[in-house]
XYZ file of C-alpha atoms in Angstrom:
737
model
C 71.826 -26.329 -200.250
C 70.431 -23.829 -202.712
C 67.660 -24.603 -205.235
C 67.951 -22.398 -208.293
C 65.032 -23.007 -210.654
C 65.899 -21.676 -214.108
C 63.346 -20.656 -216.718
C 63.851 -21.615 -220.316
C 65.885 -18.502 -221.170
C 68.475 -18.468 -218.406
C 71.127 -20.660 -216.762
C 72.203 -18.541 -213.844
C 71.566 -17.919 -210.183
C 68.121 -16.514 -210.790
C 65.054 -18.025 -209.248
C 62.606 -16.379 -211.634
C 60.418 -18.620 -213.631
C 58.359 -18.105 -216.819
C 56.370 -20.289 -219.167
C 56.356 -19.825 -222.983
C 53.363 -20.657 -225.181
C 53.737 -22.491 -228.477
C 52.306 -21.033 -231.711
C 49.687 -22.732 -233.860
C 51.596 -22.967 -237.161
C 54.796 -22.143 -239.018
C 58.272 -23.537 -239.517
C 60.397 -24.929 -236.721
C 63.300 -22.706 -235.777
C 66.836 -24.090 -235.201
C 67.515 -21.579 -232.450
C 68.131 -22.798 -228.916
C 66.869 -21.039 -225.857
C 69.513 -19.185 -223.822
C 69.612 -21.866 -221.169
C 70.480 -24.491 -223.754
C 73.013 -22.182 -225.433
C 74.780 -21.705 -222.094
C 74.933 -25.445 -221.543
C 76.108 -25.954 -225.133
C 78.893 -23.447 -224.529
C 80.101 -25.581 -221.591
C 79.787 -28.705 -223.734
C 81.809 -27.289 -226.611
C 84.615 -25.976 -224.397
C 86.510 -29.253 -224.109
C 89.371 -27.792 -222.099
C 87.043 -26.321 -219.505
C 85.086 -29.551 -219.381
C 88.270 -31.576 -218.836
C 89.334 -29.229 -216.046
C 85.988 -29.646 -214.345
C 86.171 -33.400 -214.682
C 89.684 -33.444 -213.224
C 89.272 -30.946 -210.438
C 85.672 -31.341 -209.435
C 84.520 -34.690 -210.736
C 82.196 -33.021 -213.363
C 80.526 -35.608 -215.543
C 77.257 -36.505 -217.153
C 75.188 -39.019 -215.276
C 74.991 -41.302 -218.290
C 78.004 -40.060 -220.259
C 75.882 -38.643 -223.099
C 75.391 -35.217 -224.609
C 72.750 -33.438 -222.522
C 71.851 -31.325 -225.518
C 70.767 -34.255 -227.642
C 67.061 -34.698 -228.226
C 67.526 -38.425 -228.611
C 69.365 -39.125 -225.304
C 69.025 -36.244 -222.895
C 70.125 -36.699 -219.258
C 67.484 -36.446 -216.541
C 70.173 -35.512 -213.987
C 73.282 -33.589 -214.871
C 76.210 -33.760 -212.419
C 78.588 -30.831 -212.386
C 81.404 -29.373 -210.360
C 79.556 -28.571 -207.166
C 75.997 -28.768 -208.470
C 73.293 -31.179 -209.592
C 70.777 -30.212 -212.276
C 67.306 -31.692 -212.205
C 66.645 -31.943 -215.940
C 63.728 -34.324 -215.895
C 61.635 -31.837 -217.920
C 64.246 -32.019 -220.671
C 64.910 -28.302 -220.748
C 68.687 -28.802 -221.101
C 68.658 -30.294 -224.595
C 68.381 -29.193 -228.251
C 64.971 -27.673 -228.860
C 63.443 -26.879 -232.260
C 61.218 -23.864 -231.873
C 58.218 -22.602 -233.735
C 59.030 -18.895 -234.031
C 56.481 -16.122 -233.959
C 58.009 -14.640 -237.123
C 60.270 -16.404 -239.594
C 63.166 -14.670 -241.358
C 61.103 -14.262 -244.523
C 58.416 -12.533 -242.507
C 55.971 -15.413 -242.444
C 54.346 -16.356 -239.119
C 56.043 -18.938 -236.976
C 54.746 -21.576 -234.619
C 55.841 -20.349 -231.128
C 58.240 -21.837 -228.528
C 57.936 -25.614 -228.158
C 60.016 -25.516 -224.868
C 57.476 -23.371 -223.133
C 56.870 -24.264 -219.471
C 59.923 -26.549 -219.088
C 62.087 -26.187 -215.989
C 65.603 -27.142 -214.858
C 66.567 -26.916 -211.207
C 70.166 -26.301 -210.214
C 70.856 -27.772 -206.765
C 73.875 -26.334 -204.958
C 74.844 -28.432 -201.906
C 76.103 -26.725 -198.797
C 77.729 -29.616 -196.916
C 81.069 -29.847 -195.150
C 83.248 -31.778 -192.714
C 83.855 -29.932 -189.448
C 86.360 -31.010 -186.747
C 86.532 -29.752 -183.169
C 89.328 -27.242 -183.756
C 89.582 -26.032 -180.168
C 89.034 -29.529 -178.671
C 86.444 -28.275 -176.206
C 84.235 -31.321 -176.676
C 81.680 -29.601 -178.939
C 81.664 -28.767 -182.637
C 80.046 -25.352 -182.773
C 79.731 -22.237 -184.902
C 83.346 -21.258 -184.191
C 84.525 -24.546 -185.674
C 82.248 -24.081 -188.691
C 83.792 -20.671 -189.284
C 87.270 -22.191 -189.103
C 86.361 -24.713 -191.797
C 84.897 -22.008 -194.021
C 88.143 -20.083 -193.571
C 90.034 -23.210 -194.661
C 91.912 -23.409 -191.364
C 94.095 -26.484 -191.178
C 93.224 -29.049 -188.519
C 96.240 -30.959 -187.232
C 96.365 -34.429 -185.791
C 98.787 -37.323 -185.466
C 99.148 -40.719 -187.070
C 97.975 -43.522 -184.793
C 101.252 -45.431 -184.889
C 101.608 -46.606 -181.300
C 100.351 -49.861 -179.774
C 97.565 -49.071 -177.325
C 95.475 -51.911 -176.039
C 92.653 -52.182 -173.521
C 92.020 -49.845 -170.596
C 95.499 -49.535 -169.142
C 99.081 -50.564 -169.654
C 102.118 -50.902 -167.407
C 105.178 -48.706 -167.584
C 104.095 -46.924 -170.746
C 104.191 -50.048 -172.885
C 102.623 -49.323 -176.238
C 103.022 -45.533 -176.146
C 106.195 -45.255 -178.240
C 105.280 -43.629 -181.579
C 106.556 -44.747 -184.949
C 106.159 -48.486 -184.403
C 105.681 -50.771 -187.377
C 104.566 -54.140 -186.077
C 101.415 -56.181 -186.423
C 100.236 -54.527 -183.183
C 100.490 -50.971 -184.553
C 97.046 -49.514 -183.966
C 96.273 -48.122 -187.409
C 96.693 -51.580 -188.923
C 93.695 -52.909 -187.028
C 90.112 -52.819 -188.221
C 88.685 -51.500 -184.970
C 89.462 -49.271 -182.027
C 91.805 -51.095 -179.627
C 90.220 -50.285 -176.291
C 89.742 -47.122 -174.271
C 93.438 -46.171 -174.419
C 93.201 -46.044 -178.208
C 90.306 -43.562 -178.169
C 92.827 -40.803 -177.458
C 94.211 -41.313 -180.974
C 90.949 -40.485 -182.738
C 89.247 -37.156 -183.345
C 85.562 -36.356 -183.926
C 84.435 -35.080 -187.302
C 80.941 -33.775 -188.006
C 79.533 -34.425 -191.469
C 77.161 -31.484 -191.893
C 74.640 -33.048 -194.268
C 71.428 -31.488 -192.982
C 70.865 -29.110 -195.905
C 71.768 -31.667 -198.528
C 69.552 -34.335 -197.002
C 66.573 -32.010 -196.846
C 67.030 -30.910 -200.465
C 67.732 -34.334 -201.974
C 65.403 -36.428 -199.838
C 63.492 -38.891 -201.988
C 65.706 -38.599 -205.054
C 66.784 -42.069 -206.131
C 70.445 -42.748 -206.823
C 71.895 -40.141 -204.440
C 74.620 -41.479 -202.158
C 76.600 -39.794 -199.399
C 80.186 -40.965 -199.041
C 83.310 -40.350 -197.020
C 86.261 -40.845 -199.341
C 89.560 -41.301 -197.557
C 93.233 -41.924 -198.063
C 95.466 -42.525 -195.058
C 92.380 -42.355 -192.824
C 89.853 -44.709 -191.233
C 86.491 -43.701 -189.807
C 83.877 -45.082 -187.439
C 80.183 -44.217 -187.299
C 78.695 -42.977 -184.022
C 75.401 -41.765 -182.618
C 77.026 -38.645 -181.163
C 75.719 -35.146 -181.780
C 78.062 -32.320 -182.575
C 77.334 -30.620 -179.231
C 78.682 -33.733 -177.497
C 81.264 -34.790 -180.051
C 83.969 -35.243 -177.409
C 81.932 -37.471 -175.097
C 83.702 -40.621 -176.323
C 86.833 -39.486 -174.441
C 85.112 -39.035 -171.086
C 82.063 -41.266 -170.847
C 80.736 -44.546 -172.246
C 79.342 -44.161 -175.748
C 77.205 -46.836 -177.383
C 75.205 -46.903 -180.595
C 78.350 -46.936 -182.737
C 79.016 -48.816 -185.954
C 76.922 -49.377 -189.052
C 74.067 -50.999 -187.155
C 74.566 -49.153 -183.861
C 75.540 -52.242 -181.879
C 79.101 -51.329 -180.898
C 80.711 -49.212 -178.190
C 83.221 -46.514 -179.021
C 86.226 -48.372 -177.577
C 85.748 -51.352 -179.921
C 83.898 -49.892 -182.901
C 84.840 -51.015 -186.400
C 86.926 -48.660 -188.514
C 86.415 -48.326 -192.265
C 87.787 -49.093 -194.762
C 89.014 -52.250 -192.995
C 92.069 -53.258 -194.951
C 92.976 -50.219 -197.029
C 96.680 -49.440 -197.101
C 97.573 -45.852 -196.105
C 98.355 -44.994 -199.729
C 95.067 -46.347 -201.092
C 91.771 -44.557 -201.527
C 88.712 -46.045 -199.903
C 84.989 -45.255 -199.746
C 82.789 -45.295 -196.665
C 79.073 -44.938 -197.298
C 76.515 -43.432 -194.963
C 73.927 -46.205 -194.756
C 70.219 -45.303 -195.004
C 69.563 -45.892 -191.306
C 72.248 -43.369 -190.397
C 70.960 -40.874 -192.955
C 67.482 -41.187 -191.481
C 68.884 -40.259 -188.080
C 70.712 -37.276 -189.533
C 67.588 -36.087 -191.332
C 65.574 -36.179 -188.109
C 68.382 -34.666 -186.017
C 70.662 -32.358 -188.041
C 73.206 -32.274 -185.200
C 74.028 -35.939 -185.668
C 76.567 -37.153 -188.191
C 79.698 -37.311 -185.981
C 82.281 -39.853 -187.061
C 85.465 -40.828 -185.230
C 88.529 -40.415 -187.382
C 91.928 -42.109 -187.271
C 94.945 -41.025 -189.319
C 97.013 -43.877 -190.727
C 99.457 -41.848 -192.805
C 100.971 -38.349 -192.974
C 99.313 -38.129 -196.418
C 95.863 -38.324 -194.848
C 92.946 -36.897 -196.854
C 89.226 -36.891 -196.084
C 86.539 -35.865 -198.551
C 82.782 -35.656 -198.178
C 81.175 -36.620 -201.491
C 77.609 -36.607 -202.769
C 77.045 -38.806 -205.795
C 74.275 -39.436 -208.281
C 74.647 -43.145 -208.878
C 78.441 -43.379 -209.262
C 79.104 -39.823 -210.362
C 80.343 -37.213 -207.899
C 78.561 -33.891 -208.221
C 79.636 -32.361 -204.904
C 82.713 -32.778 -202.734
C 84.182 -30.989 -199.723
C 87.684 -31.623 -198.438
C 88.659 -31.436 -194.783
C 91.687 -29.127 -194.390
C 93.696 -31.769 -192.522
C 97.402 -32.080 -191.801
C 98.594 -35.357 -190.254
C 102.061 -36.013 -188.903
C 103.959 -37.929 -186.283
C 102.913 -36.797 -182.821
C 106.579 -35.958 -182.208
C 106.273 -33.187 -184.776
C 103.739 -31.496 -182.529
C 105.808 -30.874 -179.388
C 109.385 -29.947 -178.535
C 112.013 -32.449 -177.425
C 114.885 -31.644 -175.049
C 117.569 -34.274 -174.432
C 119.867 -33.825 -171.411
C 121.397 -37.297 -171.469
C 124.671 -36.029 -172.896
C 125.396 -34.352 -169.551
C 126.447 -37.715 -168.150
C 128.307 -38.792 -171.268
C 125.456 -40.863 -172.672
C 125.063 -41.171 -176.422
C 121.770 -39.639 -177.498
C 119.524 -41.289 -180.053
C 117.396 -38.196 -180.647
C 119.135 -34.937 -179.814
C 117.345 -31.785 -178.734
C 115.190 -30.354 -181.536
C 113.458 -27.555 -179.662
C 115.669 -24.601 -180.620
C 114.726 -22.187 -183.392
C 112.003 -24.394 -184.859
C 108.288 -24.087 -185.401
C 106.086 -26.942 -184.287
C 102.718 -27.874 -185.724
C 100.621 -26.217 -183.032
C 102.529 -22.972 -182.566
C 99.712 -21.124 -184.327
C 97.446 -21.839 -181.344
C 99.991 -20.717 -178.731
C 98.329 -18.917 -175.816
C 101.555 -17.687 -174.209
C 101.951 -20.602 -171.784
C 104.616 -23.299 -171.896
C 104.424 -26.718 -170.257
C 107.678 -28.568 -169.553
C 107.377 -32.301 -168.872
C 110.073 -34.369 -167.146
C 109.867 -38.085 -166.416
C 111.108 -40.047 -163.437
C 113.299 -43.040 -162.589
C 114.041 -45.989 -164.854
C 112.789 -44.449 -168.101
C 114.999 -45.052 -171.136
C 115.335 -42.506 -173.915
C 112.999 -44.480 -176.160
C 110.485 -44.894 -173.341
C 110.751 -41.171 -172.632
C 109.577 -40.506 -176.190
C 106.526 -42.621 -175.469
C 105.829 -40.912 -172.133
C 106.192 -37.396 -173.529
C 104.081 -38.253 -176.576
C 101.316 -39.689 -174.417
C 101.370 -36.645 -172.150
C 101.187 -34.321 -175.158
C 98.192 -36.187 -176.576
C 96.341 -35.865 -173.290
C 96.967 -32.142 -173.112
C 95.954 -31.710 -176.755
C 92.681 -33.579 -176.288
C 92.007 -31.492 -173.167
C 92.149 -28.404 -175.363
C 95.511 -27.035 -174.244
C 97.006 -24.219 -176.329
C 100.370 -24.370 -174.577
C 103.642 -25.191 -176.219
C 104.643 -28.591 -174.850
C 108.281 -29.473 -174.129
C 109.268 -33.075 -173.383
C 112.531 -33.464 -171.448
C 114.562 -36.628 -170.941
C 117.514 -37.187 -168.604
C 119.607 -40.096 -167.375
C 117.439 -41.549 -164.651
C 117.705 -45.147 -165.821
C 121.114 -46.379 -164.741
C 119.358 -49.126 -162.812
C 116.536 -51.528 -163.423
C 113.186 -52.073 -161.794
C 112.834 -52.114 -158.011
C 115.569 -49.554 -157.401
C 118.761 -51.207 -158.668
C 121.191 -48.254 -158.865
C 118.357 -45.997 -157.801
C 120.668 -44.094 -155.465
C 122.993 -43.382 -158.380
C 120.064 -41.935 -160.296
C 119.211 -39.662 -157.361
C 122.761 -38.350 -157.645
C 122.206 -37.873 -161.382
C 119.038 -35.903 -160.678
C 120.990 -33.394 -158.593
C 123.681 -33.209 -161.261
C 121.241 -32.530 -164.111
C 119.291 -29.878 -162.169
C 121.677 -27.030 -162.995
C 121.509 -27.485 -166.756
C 117.764 -28.087 -166.531
C 117.341 -24.709 -164.812
C 119.552 -22.920 -167.326
C 117.693 -24.354 -170.296
C 114.232 -23.503 -168.998
C 115.237 -19.993 -167.992
C 116.348 -19.353 -171.581
C 113.359 -20.924 -173.360
C 109.616 -20.509 -173.447
C 107.490 -17.514 -172.624
C 106.824 -15.626 -169.427
C 104.319 -18.134 -168.037
C 105.990 -21.500 -167.589
C 104.615 -24.617 -165.973
C 106.688 -27.653 -165.003
C 105.090 -31.057 -164.538
C 107.408 -33.655 -163.043
C 106.772 -37.302 -162.342
C 108.368 -39.446 -159.638
C 112.142 -38.867 -159.380
C 111.866 -36.065 -161.933
C 110.748 -33.989 -158.945
C 114.253 -34.244 -157.503
C 115.539 -32.552 -160.662
C 112.937 -29.780 -160.574
C 113.077 -29.145 -156.828
C 116.865 -28.858 -156.917
C 116.669 -26.606 -159.998
C 114.367 -24.200 -158.149
C 116.097 -24.413 -154.758
C 119.732 -24.472 -155.854
C 119.963 -23.063 -159.383
C 117.478 -20.222 -159.715
C 114.882 -21.842 -161.954
C 111.957 -19.444 -162.400
C 108.570 -20.948 -163.259
C 105.002 -19.852 -162.618
C 103.637 -23.284 -161.702
C 105.181 -26.508 -160.486
C 103.085 -29.685 -160.372
C 104.611 -32.506 -158.323
C 103.143 -35.807 -159.556
C 103.783 -38.973 -157.529
C 106.940 -37.290 -156.228
C 109.693 -39.676 -155.089
C 111.051 -37.117 -152.620
C 110.692 -37.241 -148.825
C 108.057 -34.888 -147.418
C 110.551 -33.589 -144.837
C 112.460 -31.970 -147.714
C 109.584 -29.480 -147.999
C 108.209 -29.548 -144.457
C 110.512 -30.111 -141.471
C 107.535 -31.117 -139.345
C 107.375 -34.442 -141.167
C 110.818 -35.495 -139.819
C 110.074 -38.293 -137.331
C 112.557 -40.292 -135.247
C 109.938 -42.231 -133.319
C 110.407 -45.976 -133.014
C 106.933 -46.489 -134.493
C 107.990 -44.738 -137.685
C 108.029 -47.202 -140.575
C 110.989 -45.302 -142.047
C 113.196 -46.452 -139.140
C 114.879 -49.776 -139.870
C 113.646 -52.549 -137.599
C 117.211 -53.336 -136.452
C 117.564 -49.770 -135.111
C 114.275 -49.265 -133.317
C 115.842 -49.852 -129.850
C 118.729 -47.453 -130.474
C 118.990 -43.859 -129.390
C 117.660 -41.771 -132.328
C 120.563 -39.367 -131.799
C 122.893 -41.996 -133.215
C 121.001 -42.336 -136.503
C 122.722 -41.192 -139.704
C 119.593 -39.108 -140.286
C 120.239 -37.239 -136.998
C 123.978 -36.768 -137.438
C 123.614 -33.298 -139.012
C 122.183 -31.989 -135.762
C 125.460 -32.713 -133.967
C 127.139 -29.995 -136.071
C 124.428 -27.319 -136.143
C 126.282 -25.105 -133.658
C 129.354 -24.902 -135.880
C 128.755 -22.536 -138.818
C 131.944 -23.721 -140.519
C 131.110 -27.414 -140.506
C 129.306 -28.426 -143.703
C 128.078 -31.651 -142.136
C 125.219 -29.676 -140.607
C 123.665 -29.796 -144.103
C 123.689 -33.589 -144.392
C 119.937 -33.920 -144.043
C 116.787 -34.151 -146.105
C 115.060 -31.841 -143.650
C 114.167 -28.590 -145.452
C 116.359 -29.563 -148.384
C 113.780 -27.951 -150.689
C 112.039 -25.648 -148.241
C 112.280 -22.573 -150.498
C 110.468 -24.174 -153.433
C 107.034 -23.278 -152.081
C 108.077 -19.619 -151.843
C 109.501 -19.391 -155.374
C 106.640 -20.832 -157.388
C 103.034 -21.950 -157.108
C 103.482 -25.490 -155.847
C 100.798 -28.131 -156.361
C 101.334 -31.586 -154.867
C 99.476 -34.362 -156.682
C 99.943 -37.473 -154.578
C 98.178 -40.817 -154.503
C 97.369 -42.671 -151.333
C 97.152 -45.758 -153.556
C 100.640 -45.451 -155.091
C 102.264 -48.894 -154.860
C 105.827 -47.728 -155.572
C 105.691 -45.093 -152.824
C 103.698 -47.215 -150.402
C 105.308 -48.030 -147.045
C 105.335 -51.623 -145.873
C 102.985 -51.703 -142.891
C 105.173 -54.093 -140.901
C 108.492 -52.528 -141.772
C 109.845 -55.855 -143.034
C 110.999 -54.513 -146.379
C 113.105 -57.376 -147.604
C 114.166 -57.325 -151.228
C 111.315 -59.605 -152.291
C 108.719 -58.031 -150.025
C 105.484 -57.156 -151.805
C 106.457 -58.605 -155.187
C 103.912 -61.422 -155.090
C 100.587 -59.813 -155.912
C 102.168 -56.402 -156.192
C 104.927 -56.552 -158.774
C 108.576 -55.527 -158.634
C 107.760 -51.894 -158.008
C 105.855 -52.531 -154.786
C 107.448 -50.706 -151.804
C 110.366 -49.709 -154.075
C 110.907 -46.262 -152.553
C 110.674 -47.613 -148.995
C 113.210 -50.327 -149.813
C 115.821 -47.971 -151.212
C 115.652 -45.761 -148.105
C 115.689 -48.614 -145.598
C 118.500 -50.415 -147.429
C 120.919 -47.485 -147.360
C 124.030 -48.795 -145.628
C 122.704 -52.363 -145.605
C 124.547 -53.493 -148.726
C 122.914 -55.787 -151.220
C 123.223 -56.084 -154.957
C 119.969 -54.415 -155.971
C 118.471 -51.991 -153.488
C 121.155 -51.189 -150.950
C 124.373 -49.169 -150.553
C 127.430 -49.452 -148.318
C 127.308 -45.787 -147.327
C 126.396 -44.850 -143.727
C 122.613 -45.274 -143.521
C 121.235 -48.162 -141.498
C 124.442 -50.167 -141.589
C 126.335 -50.743 -138.332
C 129.895 -49.456 -138.175
C 130.746 -51.423 -134.989
C 133.397 -48.905 -133.879
C 135.772 -50.197 -131.241
C 138.494 -48.939 -128.958
C 141.407 -51.047 -127.858
C 142.389 -52.010 -124.329
C 145.256 -54.040 -122.955
C 144.217 -56.805 -120.599
C 145.963 -59.653 -118.736
C 145.001 -63.043 -119.991
C 146.665 -66.279 -118.907
C 149.632 -64.350 -117.617
C 150.035 -62.392 -120.817
C 149.122 -58.839 -121.701
C 147.026 -58.778 -124.827
C 145.183 -56.046 -126.767
C 141.475 -56.551 -127.292
C 138.870 -54.622 -129.253
C 136.123 -53.274 -127.111
C 132.965 -52.085 -128.922
C 131.837 -48.597 -128.107
C 128.294 -49.782 -128.376
C 127.962 -53.392 -127.201
C 124.165 -53.123 -127.344
C 121.377 -50.666 -128.064
C 121.076 -49.634 -124.420
C 124.620 -48.339 -124.416
C 123.725 -45.670 -126.960
C 121.640 -43.937 -124.321
C 124.665 -43.561 -122.027
C 126.916 -41.729 -124.478
C 127.475 -38.057 -125.048
C 127.069 -36.586 -128.526
C 130.794 -35.966 -128.884
C 131.295 -39.705 -128.975
C 128.661 -40.011 -131.699
C 130.587 -37.381 -133.712
C 133.894 -39.161 -133.437
C 132.639 -42.740 -133.443
C 129.310 -42.995 -135.249
C 127.205 -46.054 -134.649
C 126.286 -46.229 -138.324
C 128.596 -47.464 -141.074
C 131.694 -45.218 -141.156
C 131.883 -44.913 -144.933
C 132.734 -42.964 -147.041
C 135.606 -41.043 -145.531
C 134.158 -37.669 -146.539
C 131.784 -38.060 -143.597
C 134.649 -36.995 -141.364
C 135.557 -33.840 -143.290
C 134.351 -30.438 -142.131
C 134.111 -29.054 -145.653
C 132.437 -30.632 -148.638
C 131.172 -29.507 -152.037
C 127.481 -29.342 -152.925
C 128.028 -32.380 -155.158
C 129.482 -34.354 -152.249
C 126.573 -33.360 -150.059
C 124.027 -34.437 -152.673
C 125.722 -37.787 -153.213
C 125.812 -38.450 -149.469
C 122.119 -37.643 -149.220
C 121.348 -39.944 -152.124
C 123.366 -42.909 -150.908
C 123.922 -42.586 -147.175
C 121.347 -40.432 -145.370
C 117.941 -42.104 -144.982
C 114.767 -40.053 -144.999
C 112.567 -40.320 -141.921
C 109.318 -39.294 -143.579
C 107.084 -40.759 -146.295
C 107.415 -39.627 -149.902
C 105.495 -36.561 -151.059
C 103.925 -38.587 -153.865
C 102.286 -40.957 -151.414
C 101.067 -38.558 -148.741
C 100.290 -34.905 -148.230
C 103.216 -32.619 -147.433
C 100.972 -30.828 -144.962
C 102.380 -27.334 -145.138
C 100.587 -24.946 -142.811
C 101.439 -22.081 -145.135
C 99.034 -23.642 -147.573
C 99.784 -25.227 -150.907
C 97.300 -26.992 -153.136
C 97.353 -30.737 -152.540
C 95.165 -33.359 -154.186
C 94.867 -37.083 -153.582
C 94.577 -38.620 -157.045
C 93.283 -41.798 -155.429
C 90.097 -39.994 -154.390
C 86.815 -40.355 -156.250
C 87.137 -36.777 -157.498
C 89.737 -37.981 -159.985
C 88.189 -41.378 -160.731
C 84.630 -40.513 -161.733
C 84.441 -43.233 -164.398
C 85.502 -46.073 -162.140
C 88.824 -47.692 -162.908
C 90.168 -49.731 -165.777
C 92.614 -52.149 -164.200
C 91.593 -55.745 -164.868
C 95.030 -57.395 -165.137
C 94.966 -60.664 -163.175
C 98.421 -60.023 -161.755
C 97.300 -56.647 -160.413
C 94.256 -57.912 -158.520
C 95.796 -56.566 -155.328
C 95.526 -53.005 -156.647
C 92.032 -53.101 -158.193
C 90.793 -49.503 -157.867
C 94.002 -47.808 -156.700
C 95.661 -44.955 -158.578
C 99.135 -46.429 -159.045
C 102.484 -44.762 -159.614
C 102.294 -44.560 -163.407
C 98.550 -44.220 -163.913
C 98.784 -40.616 -165.096
C 99.732 -42.099 -168.478
C 99.225 -45.856 -168.017
C 95.480 -45.562 -167.415
C 93.285 -44.555 -170.352
C 92.531 -40.835 -170.611
C 88.882 -41.894 -170.193
C 89.633 -42.546 -166.502
C 92.125 -39.764 -165.679
C 90.951 -36.812 -167.766
C 90.022 -34.797 -164.666
C 93.717 -34.559 -163.758
C 94.503 -32.906 -167.088
C 91.561 -30.558 -166.703
C 93.060 -29.583 -163.336
C 96.441 -28.910 -164.977
C 94.779 -26.581 -167.446
C 92.741 -24.811 -164.768
C 95.591 -24.307 -162.345
C 98.152 -23.174 -164.909
C 95.842 -20.326 -165.923
C 95.514 -18.925 -162.401
């Protein structure tokens, strides 16, 4: 804020000041002082005045002519300035001149000693451009340079601390639950959809303190705001720690604070006033003045206004661009590969996204897991993007969807989706190798890791970093040491624990290892992805609390096991492995696995004087499997003898992958539920540890009481960013190494 005190002969940026002395006698002159003439010139230029009124809100405080002796204005509001005219300098003055035109003595200057102060506010709205949690000098420079700040419309349906299965994350909803329609923040999950904005009022408050009629306003369209007690140095704290002192009277927490204006439609303008108590705080601490901001429309506008009574004399606009969050990242749709009709086709080629101007040369490719529809994939990718954005990422983000949802919850058709994952891997590798920069990071969730691991192992995918999150892939696929045939292994079906491990379907490949021409030696999960760790920087992010990847401690994984108190996803991965070959409508297959083939040979015997042919089982009991040679196991497997390709020496990679998916059980826990344990050394982190749950945990759902503080399968996006932000900070740290 600048204070320009003008003397009676100047209306300019000068700060000089003089006082004129009136004469003792003579005629009054009709001349105006230069200050008044300048003001009169503005008054008489109607076109200029109209422009100022239109563009800057220029107006007289009382709507009268400031140059009139009879009704001069004490305060004059202009386009970006306020004039303190309480002395009456800006009006028509009749002077007593020293010398009249006829040469007679005049009476001097009757305006002598009058002053008019021009007050030039220096206030602005400053966002956290680099999302580093603090609004600093760099952000102030960006605002002065009129750099556009980009954010998304809050058009999803977040609620509370956590959700289940990504419910509420799909953007573009238009229901009564759509977040922007509500008059308050809808829980900790909704905080991600707000950004901090610092109203820099310190100079204006200091200059205008004590002047009656001055008001400070936030004028918005397509925006709602909430008042906080945050300072600009800690403007991002609301995302990572509890924040109180919010609202008009400082009695609300950030996750439930009221948003103003309450009921304004996105197309309507609304005013939000800084109440005196807030202004007092800002005056005593210039770093305060942070408001949380929500966009309700792509036409969002935010103005900071300073008014004298109801007349605006200063305004500053935030250079803001709001859009759908899906306009801020790239979308890749691979569902057509399996003949599926796509709702939203790939839009990542030859386009510029909203954040490309911040690109730091890194690309992050996101791929979801099992049982995620195309619409749900939009929600998952959008939520992941938001979390990276709020972490400060400058990467280009690519969201990728594939057909991993042929079944329903609890692994119906899961084995078919494993086959799909192998099938999609080739195109996935080709696409990524042709797109993005030189430093690519892939983040895969659940069964999406089957796609990525196969792409790297089998199809030459080249990436700098690969983050495995809650990977639904057996650990033996990366580390052969995890392969375990012991009878105490929970991955061995209870009905087979007394049998010779050499007759398991999971062991069968070993019977052909000495024959280089027999492709059946590759029918194993052991070392299926052993080269991945050598081709990229591999980081395994598992959770010892993952309910989907948890193994049933008693091995009794019936279809309904674990559902009560745990939900349909409980033990899901364990069930699909144990039920291979066991049939069943939902979780099993009729391929090899743990099914019994009951092979027999035929013998003629005499019975009641007649020769009859009887079927004699090769394996009448479990003990008999210890008295057989391996050749017999090759020719007459104990397990279910289906499909017929099991007995062919040659098979295609596709056949091998389908047999693994449907007929060869893993004998190790999933990598997303336990450490892989590679001696060569890869980074592994247990997300269920306190290192990643510093703020406690947000699960309070009555039906999930059994899980309480556990990091579950989908918590990377289901749990509010408030609880899981350290994971995204790790992503950003590790990708830069």
